[in-house]
């Protein structure tokens, strides 16, 4: 099979049609059993759908891993005000490229997930918030949505169920912070995309001041399969606490980078060496960022004992996040890599919180100084001190995310920092 690379160790549930352009069409989707899960959801009723998703143990794929069915159950059961479902298709985390592929290859799978989930939380309107740069992706989705309306799968009294739902695609302007759920809501409302202080949480006061649930694309694309096959079936994959399959976006120094759908709990080294064909040009592994740029780095020894599930990655010393695995071989300049990530966060900080706004900019300067051979050993203490002040002190966790790779790289790759600092001393740079 062609999709850039496919491994026989994959369990392809949500990615099974990747690489097949025919899967985008409504007729093909329906022929293959599409929209049957939606019919089943109408038979089950909203509460039974929530129970099935709870039973599956599905955890949100946007990064935090919060149980989806539990999140849905926070929504009021007897709506007295409009409810909204917000599908987060902002996908801007460095190293992440799964949601765009889910939409591009199988847009009806996502739409069916959106419709079922909206029904479960008693929402009358769903918004799909797409990252501004996703031009082709958004076009494919818009075409599919038009077909879904024409086919009677969206709009009034869908499939004769009495359920009315409107779905709107909203295109952002390309700001990373609009992927944070409350920043997304502000942006959707036409305000600056700045995160809100929580509480209140979205299930109480969300978009337009109404109860809302925000879910990631991958989370919602999984829902039709759970409704079709049941929560127990989903639990047949993965581990007890991290059930199911997950898309891993692998980038960096491997021979076969790409998206791979694997059961959670898969060994990290099997992913790198077997699924991805090993490190390029026979080099040795140096470090991995397992969950997008917002999580601590793992060194090669930690990778050797890391399983790819929420608990396994924490035990190894990092976080699964959205499972974007950035692989770095021995030729990687860790200080440069970390500086580039922190610079990204400095650029994307919305500026509301002083530790984030000032800290990310200041850290970038200090890291640049070290990179250029003008740093001192005290700079490392300054970086650790700043990281401490930037963690747990701000409205959203962008600030924590910027600090995580700095702290972990100083602890795990201190020699690289010291080598740059001492090289500077040798050439007489203050
Ligand atoms: C700075 C920042 C950026 C985020 N970007 C995204 C994103 O692009 N896509 C996404 O699904 N979640 C993103 N999140 C997480 C969302 O706030 C939210 O937790 C998620 O969409 C919930 O969906 P889930 O429960 O299905 O995981 C981001 C969080 C932060 C703090
Ligand atoms: S932590 Fe940073 S990005 Fe998040 S709200 Fe504060 S300033 Fe904005």
Short mmCIF file of C-alpha atoms and ligand atoms in Angstrom, two decimals:
data_model
loop_
_atom_site.label_atom_id
_atom_site.label_comp_id
_atom_site.label_asym_id
_atom_site.label_seq_id
_atom_site.Cartn_x
_atom_site.Cartn_y
_atom_site.Cartn_z
CA UNK A 1 0.00 0.00 0.00
CA UNK A 2 1.24 3.41 -0.90
CA UNK A 3 0.34 6.01 1.78
CA UNK A 4 3.70 7.41 2.22
CA UNK A 5 4.70 4.48 4.40
CA UNK A 6 2.58 1.77 5.95
CA UNK A 7 3.77 -0.81 8.49
CA UNK A 8 2.31 -4.27 9.07
CA UNK A 9 2.47 -3.51 12.80
CA UNK A 10 -0.17 -0.80 12.44
CA UNK A 11 -3.79 -1.20 13.48
CA UNK A 12 -5.49 1.11 11.01
CA UNK A 13 -8.86 2.18 12.35
CA UNK A 14 -9.12 5.91 11.69
CA UNK A 15 -6.31 5.96 9.13
CA UNK A 16 -7.51 2.98 7.08
CA UNK A 17 -8.33 5.12 4.03
CA UNK A 18 -5.22 7.30 4.09
CA UNK A 19 -3.83 7.41 0.57
CA UNK A 20 -7.17 6.54 -1.10
CA UNK A 21 -8.68 9.63 -2.80
CA UNK A 22 -11.99 7.79 -3.42
CA UNK A 23 -12.61 7.75 0.34
CA UNK A 24 -13.31 11.48 0.24
CA UNK A 25 -16.51 10.98 -1.71
CA UNK A 26 -19.84 10.67 0.07
CA UNK A 27 -21.00 7.76 -2.14
CA UNK A 28 -17.84 5.76 -1.38
CA UNK A 29 -18.10 6.54 2.31
CA UNK A 30 -21.74 5.38 2.43
CA UNK A 31 -20.99 2.25 0.34
CA UNK A 32 -18.35 1.29 2.90
CA UNK A 33 -20.81 1.54 5.77
CA UNK A 34 -20.41 5.24 6.50
CA UNK A 35 -23.10 7.12 8.46
CA UNK A 36 -24.43 3.84 9.89
CA UNK A 37 -22.90 4.79 13.26
CA UNK A 38 -24.93 8.02 13.15
CA UNK A 39 -28.14 6.00 12.63
CA UNK A 40 -27.13 3.75 15.52
CA UNK A 41 -26.45 6.78 17.73
CA UNK A 42 -29.99 8.04 17.09
CA UNK A 43 -31.35 4.63 18.13
CA UNK A 44 -29.23 4.57 21.29
CA UNK A 45 -29.98 8.14 22.40
CA UNK A 46 -27.52 10.76 23.73
CA UNK A 47 -26.88 9.27 27.18
CA UNK A 48 -26.18 5.78 25.86
CA UNK A 49 -23.70 7.25 23.36
CA UNK A 50 -21.91 9.06 26.18
CA UNK A 51 -21.86 5.81 28.21
CA UNK A 52 -20.36 3.88 25.30
CA UNK A 53 -17.62 6.48 24.83
CA UNK A 54 -16.97 6.42 28.58
CA UNK A 55 -16.76 2.62 28.45
CA UNK A 56 -14.23 2.79 25.61
CA UNK A 57 -11.84 4.82 27.78
CA UNK A 58 -11.12 7.12 24.81
CA UNK A 59 -8.88 9.97 25.94
CA UNK A 60 -8.72 13.34 24.16
CA UNK A 61 -6.12 13.31 21.39
CA UNK A 62 -5.47 17.09 21.47
CA UNK A 63 -2.69 16.73 24.05
CA UNK A 64 -4.07 16.59 27.57
CA UNK A 65 -5.51 13.05 27.32
CA UNK A 66 -8.67 13.88 29.28
CA UNK A 67 -11.36 11.13 29.07
CA UNK A 68 -13.79 12.15 26.32
CA UNK A 69 -16.97 10.58 27.70
CA UNK A 70 -16.35 12.21 31.10
CA UNK A 71 -15.86 15.60 29.44
CA UNK A 72 -19.14 15.18 27.56
CA UNK A 73 -20.97 14.33 30.77
CA UNK A 74 -20.12 17.80 32.15
CA UNK A 75 -22.57 19.33 29.65
CA UNK A 76 -26.05 20.10 31.02
CA UNK A 77 -28.47 17.22 30.46
CA UNK A 78 -31.56 19.39 29.97
CA UNK A 79 -30.52 22.25 27.70
CA UNK A 80 -32.16 25.55 28.52
CA UNK A 81 -29.64 27.42 26.37
CA UNK A 82 -27.90 26.57 23.06
CA UNK A 83 -25.04 24.04 23.29
CA UNK A 84 -22.03 24.07 21.00
CA UNK A 85 -19.55 21.45 19.88
CA UNK A 86 -16.22 22.91 18.79
CA UNK A 87 -13.96 20.68 16.74
CA UNK A 88 -10.37 21.76 17.17
CA UNK A 89 -8.65 21.50 13.78
CA UNK A 90 -6.09 24.20 14.51
CA UNK A 91 -3.19 21.72 14.61
CA UNK A 92 -0.21 24.01 15.04
CA UNK A 93 1.98 22.09 17.48
CA UNK A 94 5.44 21.70 15.91
CA UNK A 95 5.87 18.10 14.77
CA UNK A 96 2.14 17.41 14.46
CA UNK A 97 0.54 16.53 11.11
CA UNK A 98 -2.24 14.01 11.83
CA UNK A 99 -5.45 16.07 11.96
CA UNK A 100 -4.91 17.56 8.49
CA UNK A 101 -4.47 14.02 7.13
CA UNK A 102 -7.61 12.77 8.85
CA UNK A 103 -9.57 15.59 7.20
CA UNK A 104 -7.83 15.39 3.84
CA UNK A 105 -8.28 11.65 3.31
CA UNK A 106 -11.48 10.88 5.19
CA UNK A 107 -13.54 14.04 5.75
CA UNK A 108 -16.84 12.19 6.22
CA UNK A 109 -15.33 10.12 9.03
CA UNK A 110 -14.72 13.38 10.90
CA UNK A 111 -18.12 14.80 9.99
CA UNK A 112 -19.85 11.64 11.21
CA UNK A 113 -17.88 11.92 14.47
CA UNK A 114 -18.87 15.58 14.79
CA UNK A 115 -22.56 14.81 14.19
CA UNK A 116 -22.65 11.92 16.68
CA UNK A 117 -20.77 13.90 19.32
CA UNK A 118 -22.99 16.97 18.86
CA UNK A 119 -26.03 14.72 19.27
CA UNK A 120 -24.54 13.21 22.46
CA UNK A 121 -23.93 16.60 24.10
CA UNK A 122 -27.25 17.98 22.80
CA UNK A 123 -25.61 20.64 20.64
CA UNK A 124 -27.57 22.28 17.86
CA UNK A 125 -24.52 23.78 16.20
CA UNK A 126 -21.01 22.47 15.64
CA UNK A 127 -18.06 24.58 14.54
CA UNK A 128 -14.95 23.10 12.97
CA UNK A 129 -12.13 25.57 13.65
CA UNK A 130 -9.49 25.01 10.95
CA UNK A 131 -5.98 26.33 11.01
CA UNK A 132 -5.68 29.24 8.59
CA UNK A 133 -2.89 27.67 6.56
CA UNK A 134 -4.89 24.52 5.78
CA UNK A 135 -6.06 25.59 2.35
CA UNK A 136 -6.50 22.24 0.60
CA UNK A 137 -7.71 20.56 3.78
CA UNK A 138 -10.42 23.14 4.31
CA UNK A 139 -11.56 22.85 0.69
CA UNK A 140 -11.88 19.07 0.98
CA UNK A 141 -13.83 19.46 4.20
CA UNK A 142 -16.13 22.15 2.76
CA UNK A 143 -16.94 19.93 -0.23
CA UNK A 144 -17.72 16.99 2.06
CA UNK A 145 -19.91 19.16 4.27
CA UNK A 146 -21.87 20.40 1.25
CA UNK A 147 -22.43 16.77 0.19
CA UNK A 148 -23.46 15.82 3.75
CA UNK A 149 -26.09 18.59 3.76
CA UNK A 150 -27.31 17.53 0.29
CA UNK A 151 -27.49 13.89 1.42
CA UNK A 152 -29.58 14.74 4.47
CA UNK A 153 -26.82 13.95 6.99
CA UNK A 154 -26.70 17.53 8.30
CA UNK A 155 -29.33 20.24 8.63
CA UNK A 156 -32.97 19.73 9.70
CA UNK A 157 -34.41 16.45 10.98
CA UNK A 158 -31.41 14.46 9.85
CA UNK A 159 -32.15 10.90 8.74
CA UNK A 160 -35.68 11.42 10.05
CA UNK A 161 -34.41 11.50 13.62
CA UNK A 162 -35.91 14.84 14.56
CA UNK A 163 -32.38 16.04 15.35
CA UNK A 164 -31.40 19.40 13.85
CA UNK A 165 -27.76 20.31 13.52
CA UNK A 166 -25.81 22.95 11.67
CA UNK A 167 -22.12 22.57 11.02
CA UNK A 168 -19.93 25.59 10.24
CA UNK A 169 -16.33 25.53 9.10
CA UNK A 170 -14.43 28.48 10.54
CA UNK A 171 -10.98 29.29 9.23
CA UNK A 172 -8.52 30.88 11.66
CA UNK A 173 -5.78 33.33 10.77
CA UNK A 174 -2.86 31.09 11.67
CA UNK A 175 -2.06 31.68 15.34
CA UNK A 176 -0.81 28.76 17.46
CA UNK A 177 -2.58 30.09 20.55
CA UNK A 178 -5.99 29.74 18.85
CA UNK A 179 -5.54 25.97 19.32
CA UNK A 180 -5.91 26.48 23.08
CA UNK A 181 -9.59 25.84 23.69
CA UNK A 182 -10.55 29.20 25.19
CA UNK A 183 -8.34 31.13 22.75
CA UNK A 184 -10.21 29.22 20.04
CA UNK A 185 -13.56 30.33 21.46
CA UNK A 186 -12.49 33.98 21.61
CA UNK A 187 -11.22 33.80 18.04
CA UNK A 188 -14.47 32.16 16.89
CA UNK A 189 -16.40 35.00 18.47
CA UNK A 190 -14.34 37.52 16.50
CA UNK A 191 -12.22 38.65 19.43
CA UNK A 192 -8.45 38.44 19.84
CA UNK A 193 -7.41 34.81 20.17
CA UNK A 194 -6.35 35.06 23.80
CA UNK A 195 -6.97 32.27 26.31
CA UNK A 196 -9.50 32.90 29.08
CA UNK A 197 -9.06 32.36 32.80
CA UNK A 198 -10.68 29.11 33.94
CA UNK A 199 -13.06 28.62 35.74
CA UNK A 200 -15.61 29.04 34.34
CA UNK A 201 -14.97 25.96 32.22
CA UNK A 202 -16.37 25.67 28.68
CA UNK A 203 -19.11 23.20 29.69
CA UNK A 204 -20.61 26.01 31.81
CA UNK A 205 -19.60 29.14 29.90
CA UNK A 206 -18.08 28.45 26.50
CA UNK A 207 -18.49 29.88 23.01
CA UNK A 208 -20.87 32.84 22.93
CA UNK A 209 -21.31 32.38 26.70
CA UNK A 210 -23.07 29.03 26.19
CA UNK A 211 -22.20 25.48 27.32
CA UNK A 212 -19.58 24.14 24.91
CA UNK A 213 -17.30 21.17 24.45
CA UNK A 214 -14.01 21.35 22.57
CA UNK A 215 -12.61 18.17 21.05
CA UNK A 216 -9.69 17.42 18.81
CA UNK A 217 -10.16 16.10 15.24
CA UNK A 218 -8.61 12.70 16.03
CA UNK A 219 -10.83 12.30 19.09
CA UNK A 220 -13.98 12.97 17.07
CA UNK A 221 -12.88 10.81 14.12
CA UNK A 222 -12.63 7.86 16.52
CA UNK A 223 -16.20 8.20 17.81
CA UNK A 224 -18.06 6.51 14.89
CA UNK A 225 -15.91 3.38 15.34
CA UNK A 226 -16.68 3.22 19.04
CA UNK A 227 -20.41 3.62 18.39
CA UNK A 228 -20.28 0.92 15.67
CA UNK A 229 -18.18 -1.68 17.49
CA UNK A 230 -18.68 -0.74 21.16
CA UNK A 231 -16.46 0.50 23.95
CA UNK A 232 -15.29 -3.02 24.84
CA UNK A 233 -13.97 -3.54 21.30
CA UNK A 234 -11.95 -0.30 21.55
CA UNK A 235 -10.52 -1.45 24.86
CA UNK A 236 -9.18 -4.52 23.06
CA UNK A 237 -6.34 -2.29 21.85
CA UNK A 238 -3.85 -0.37 23.95
CA UNK A 239 -3.36 -0.58 27.69
CA UNK A 240 -5.84 -0.52 30.53
CA UNK A 241 -5.36 3.18 31.30
CA UNK A 242 -4.60 4.23 27.72
CA UNK A 243 -6.99 2.19 25.58
CA UNK A 244 -7.23 2.18 21.81
CA UNK A 245 -5.10 3.16 18.88
CA UNK A 246 -3.34 6.47 18.31
CA UNK A 247 -1.82 8.23 15.34
CA UNK A 248 1.88 8.83 15.87
CA UNK A 249 3.38 11.61 13.71
CA UNK A 250 7.03 10.72 13.38
CA UNK A 251 9.44 13.31 12.02
CA UNK A 252 13.15 13.97 12.13
CA UNK A 253 16.07 11.65 11.53
CA UNK A 254 14.34 8.37 10.70
CA UNK A 255 14.32 6.60 7.36
CA UNK A 256 10.53 6.49 7.05
CA UNK A 257 8.88 9.49 8.74
CA UNK A 258 5.09 9.76 8.62
CA UNK A 259 1.80 9.00 10.36
CA UNK A 260 1.44 5.54 11.88
CA UNK A 261 -1.62 4.28 13.72
CA UNK A 262 -0.53 1.98 16.53
CA UNK A 263 -2.03 0.54 19.68
CA UNK A 264 -1.15 2.68 22.69
CA UNK A 265 1.62 1.07 24.74
CA UNK A 266 3.74 0.36 21.63
CA UNK A 267 7.48 0.37 22.46
CA UNK A 268 9.23 3.59 21.38
CA UNK A 269 12.28 1.75 20.01
CA UNK A 270 10.09 -0.55 17.89
CA UNK A 271 8.49 2.55 16.42
CA UNK A 272 11.86 4.06 15.56
CA UNK A 273 13.73 0.96 14.46
CA UNK A 274 11.07 -1.27 12.97
CA UNK A 275 8.11 0.86 11.87
CA UNK A 276 10.21 3.86 10.78
CA UNK A 277 13.16 1.89 9.40
CA UNK A 278 15.74 3.10 11.93
CA UNK A 279 17.85 6.23 12.19
CA UNK A 280 19.01 7.66 8.86
CA UNK A 281 22.53 6.97 7.52
CA UNK A 282 23.28 4.52 10.34
CA UNK A 283 23.64 7.26 12.94
CA UNK A 284 22.93 6.73 16.64
CA UNK A 285 19.85 8.04 18.43
CA UNK A 286 20.45 11.09 20.60
CA UNK A 287 17.07 12.35 21.80
CA UNK A 288 13.34 12.23 21.17
CA UNK A 289 10.61 14.74 21.86
CA UNK A 290 7.67 12.33 22.18
CA UNK A 291 4.64 14.63 22.24
CA UNK A 292 5.15 17.71 20.10
CA UNK A 293 7.45 20.55 21.10
CA UNK A 294 5.61 21.24 24.39
CA UNK A 295 7.03 18.30 26.35
CA UNK A 296 10.41 17.41 27.89
CA UNK A 297 13.08 15.73 25.76
CA UNK A 298 14.00 12.09 26.38
CA UNK A 299 17.58 10.90 25.98
CA UNK A 300 18.47 7.61 24.25
CA UNK A 301 18.51 5.62 27.49
CA UNK A 302 15.04 6.90 28.46
CA UNK A 303 13.75 6.06 24.97
CA UNK A 304 14.96 2.47 25.33
CA UNK A 305 12.55 1.91 28.23
CA UNK A 306 9.66 4.07 26.99
CA UNK A 307 6.31 2.66 25.94
CA UNK A 308 4.05 4.97 24.00
CA UNK A 309 1.02 5.36 26.23
CA UNK A 310 0.09 8.25 28.55
CA UNK A 311 1.55 6.56 31.64
CA UNK A 312 4.56 4.95 29.91
CA UNK A 313 5.89 8.25 28.57
CA UNK A 314 5.47 9.93 31.97
CA UNK A 315 7.39 7.04 33.59
CA UNK A 316 10.21 7.56 31.07
CA UNK A 317 10.39 11.29 31.92
CA UNK A 318 8.15 13.17 29.49
CA UNK A 319 4.52 13.32 28.25
CA UNK A 320 2.66 11.75 25.32
CA UNK A 321 0.95 15.05 24.40
CA UNK A 322 -0.45 14.71 20.89
CA UNK A 323 2.05 11.91 20.09
CA UNK A 324 4.23 13.84 17.69
CA UNK A 325 7.50 12.01 17.91
CA UNK A 326 10.46 14.17 16.86
CA UNK A 327 13.54 11.98 16.49
CA UNK A 328 17.02 13.48 16.71
CA UNK A 329 20.24 11.65 15.89
CA UNK A 330 23.74 12.23 17.26
CA UNK A 331 24.43 15.05 14.77
CA UNK A 332 21.74 17.26 16.33
CA UNK A 333 22.76 20.48 18.04
CA UNK A 334 20.50 20.30 21.09
CA UNK A 335 21.03 23.92 22.17
CA UNK A 336 20.11 25.20 18.73
CA UNK A 337 17.09 22.92 18.62
CA UNK A 338 15.85 24.14 22.01
CA UNK A 339 16.48 27.78 21.11
CA UNK A 340 14.41 27.41 17.95
CA UNK A 341 11.51 25.93 19.91
CA UNK A 342 11.61 28.65 22.57
CA UNK A 343 11.79 31.28 19.83
CA UNK A 344 8.63 29.76 18.35
CA UNK A 345 6.85 30.13 21.72
CA UNK A 346 8.11 33.72 22.09
CA UNK A 347 6.59 34.50 18.70
CA UNK A 348 3.30 32.75 19.50
CA UNK A 349 2.83 34.04 23.09
CA UNK A 350 -0.37 36.08 23.19
CA UNK A 351 1.28 38.46 25.67
CA UNK A 352 -1.35 38.51 28.42
CA UNK A 353 0.86 37.02 31.16
CA UNK A 354 4.16 38.60 32.16
CA UNK A 355 6.07 35.34 32.88
CA UNK A 356 5.20 34.05 29.41
CA UNK A 357 5.57 37.25 27.41
CA UNK A 358 8.86 38.32 29.05
CA UNK A 359 10.16 34.85 29.88
CA UNK A 360 9.98 33.38 26.37
CA UNK A 361 11.67 36.45 24.85
CA UNK A 362 14.36 36.57 27.51
CA UNK A 363 15.05 32.83 27.28
CA UNK A 364 15.48 33.15 23.53
CA UNK A 365 18.10 35.86 24.07
CA UNK A 366 20.03 33.84 26.67
CA UNK A 367 19.94 30.69 24.53
CA UNK A 368 21.11 32.64 21.49
CA UNK A 369 23.97 34.06 23.57
CA UNK A 370 25.04 30.56 24.63
CA UNK A 371 24.74 29.28 21.06
CA UNK A 372 27.00 32.07 19.85
CA UNK A 373 29.69 31.22 22.43
CA UNK A 374 28.95 34.30 24.54
CA UNK A 375 27.25 32.49 27.43
CA UNK A 376 28.33 31.82 31.01
CA UNK A 377 27.63 28.97 33.41
CA UNK A 378 25.42 31.39 35.40
CA UNK A 379 23.20 31.60 32.32
CA UNK A 380 22.16 27.99 32.94
CA UNK A 381 21.01 28.93 36.46
CA UNK A 382 19.18 31.93 35.02
CA UNK A 383 17.40 29.68 32.50
CA UNK A 384 16.37 27.22 35.21
CA UNK A 385 15.19 30.03 37.45
CA UNK A 386 13.14 31.57 34.63
CA UNK A 387 11.67 28.15 33.77
CA UNK A 388 10.57 27.77 37.37
CA UNK A 389 8.86 31.17 37.31
CA UNK A 390 7.17 30.39 34.00
CA UNK A 391 5.63 27.11 35.14
CA UNK A 392 2.16 27.01 36.70
CA UNK A 393 1.92 30.79 36.90
CA UNK A 394 0.03 31.76 33.76
CA UNK A 395 -3.45 31.67 32.22
CA UNK A 396 -2.64 28.81 29.83
CA UNK A 397 0.16 26.28 29.61
CA UNK A 398 2.01 27.78 26.64
CA UNK A 399 4.46 29.20 29.15
CA UNK A 400 5.00 25.80 30.80
CA UNK A 401 5.45 24.31 27.33
CA UNK A 402 8.26 26.72 26.52
CA UNK A 403 10.03 25.93 29.79
CA UNK A 404 9.80 22.11 29.51
CA UNK A 405 12.41 21.55 26.77
CA UNK A 406 14.77 24.09 28.37
CA UNK A 407 14.75 22.37 31.77
CA UNK A 408 14.97 18.84 30.38
CA UNK A 409 17.79 19.70 27.96
CA UNK A 410 19.86 21.39 30.70
CA UNK A 411 19.43 18.34 32.93
CA UNK A 412 20.00 15.74 30.24
CA UNK A 413 22.41 17.45 27.84
CA UNK A 414 24.29 19.85 30.10
CA UNK A 415 27.61 18.90 28.45
CA UNK A 416 26.44 20.45 25.20
CA UNK A 417 25.66 23.76 26.91
CA UNK A 418 28.98 23.69 28.77
CA UNK A 419 30.93 22.90 25.61
CA UNK A 420 29.49 26.01 23.90
CA UNK A 421 30.11 28.16 26.98
CA UNK A 422 33.71 26.91 27.38
CA UNK A 423 34.47 27.30 23.69
CA UNK A 424 33.53 30.94 24.18
CA UNK A 425 35.90 31.22 27.16
CA UNK A 426 38.77 29.73 25.14
CA UNK A 427 38.44 32.35 22.44
CA UNK A 428 38.25 35.06 25.06
CA UNK A 429 34.61 36.01 24.67
CA UNK A 430 33.06 37.40 27.85
C1 LIG B 1 -1.02 26.61 23.48
C2 LIG B 1 -1.96 25.47 23.22
C3 LIG B 1 -2.21 25.09 21.91
C4 LIG B 1 -3.10 24.03 21.66
N1 LIG B 1 -3.30 23.66 20.36
C5 LIG B 1 -4.17 22.64 20.09
C6 LIG B 1 -4.44 22.26 18.75
O1 LIG B 1 -3.90 22.82 17.78
N2 LIG B 1 -5.33 21.24 18.55
C7 LIG B 1 -5.96 20.59 19.59
O2 LIG B 1 -6.77 19.71 19.36
N3 LIG B 1 -5.70 20.94 20.86
C8 LIG B 1 -4.86 21.95 21.13
N4 LIG B 1 -4.65 22.32 22.44
C9 LIG B 1 -5.43 21.64 23.49
C10 LIG B 1 -6.82 22.25 23.60
O3 LIG B 1 -6.75 23.34 24.52
C11 LIG B 1 -7.86 21.25 24.13
O4 LIG B 1 -7.38 20.64 25.29
C12 LIG B 1 -8.22 20.15 23.13
O5 LIG B 1 -8.60 20.67 21.88
C13 LIG B 1 -9.35 19.31 23.70
O6 LIG B 1 -9.68 18.25 22.85
P1 LIG B 1 -9.55 16.73 23.33
O7 LIG B 1 -10.22 16.60 24.65
O8 LIG B 1 -10.23 15.96 22.24
O9 LIG B 1 -8.09 16.43 23.43
C14 LIG B 1 -3.75 23.36 22.73
C15 LIG B 1 -3.48 23.75 24.05
C16 LIG B 1 -2.59 24.79 24.29
C17 LIG B 1 -2.32 25.18 25.70
S1 LIG B 2 0.61 31.76 29.05
FE1 LIG B 2 1.31 32.97 27.32
S2 LIG B 2 0.03 32.35 25.61
FE2 LIG B 2 -0.99 31.61 27.50
S3 LIG B 2 -2.40 33.27 28.04
FE3 LIG B 2 -0.50 33.72 29.11
S4 LIG B 2 0.67 35.06 27.71
FE4 LIG B 2 -0.98 34.12 26.53
#
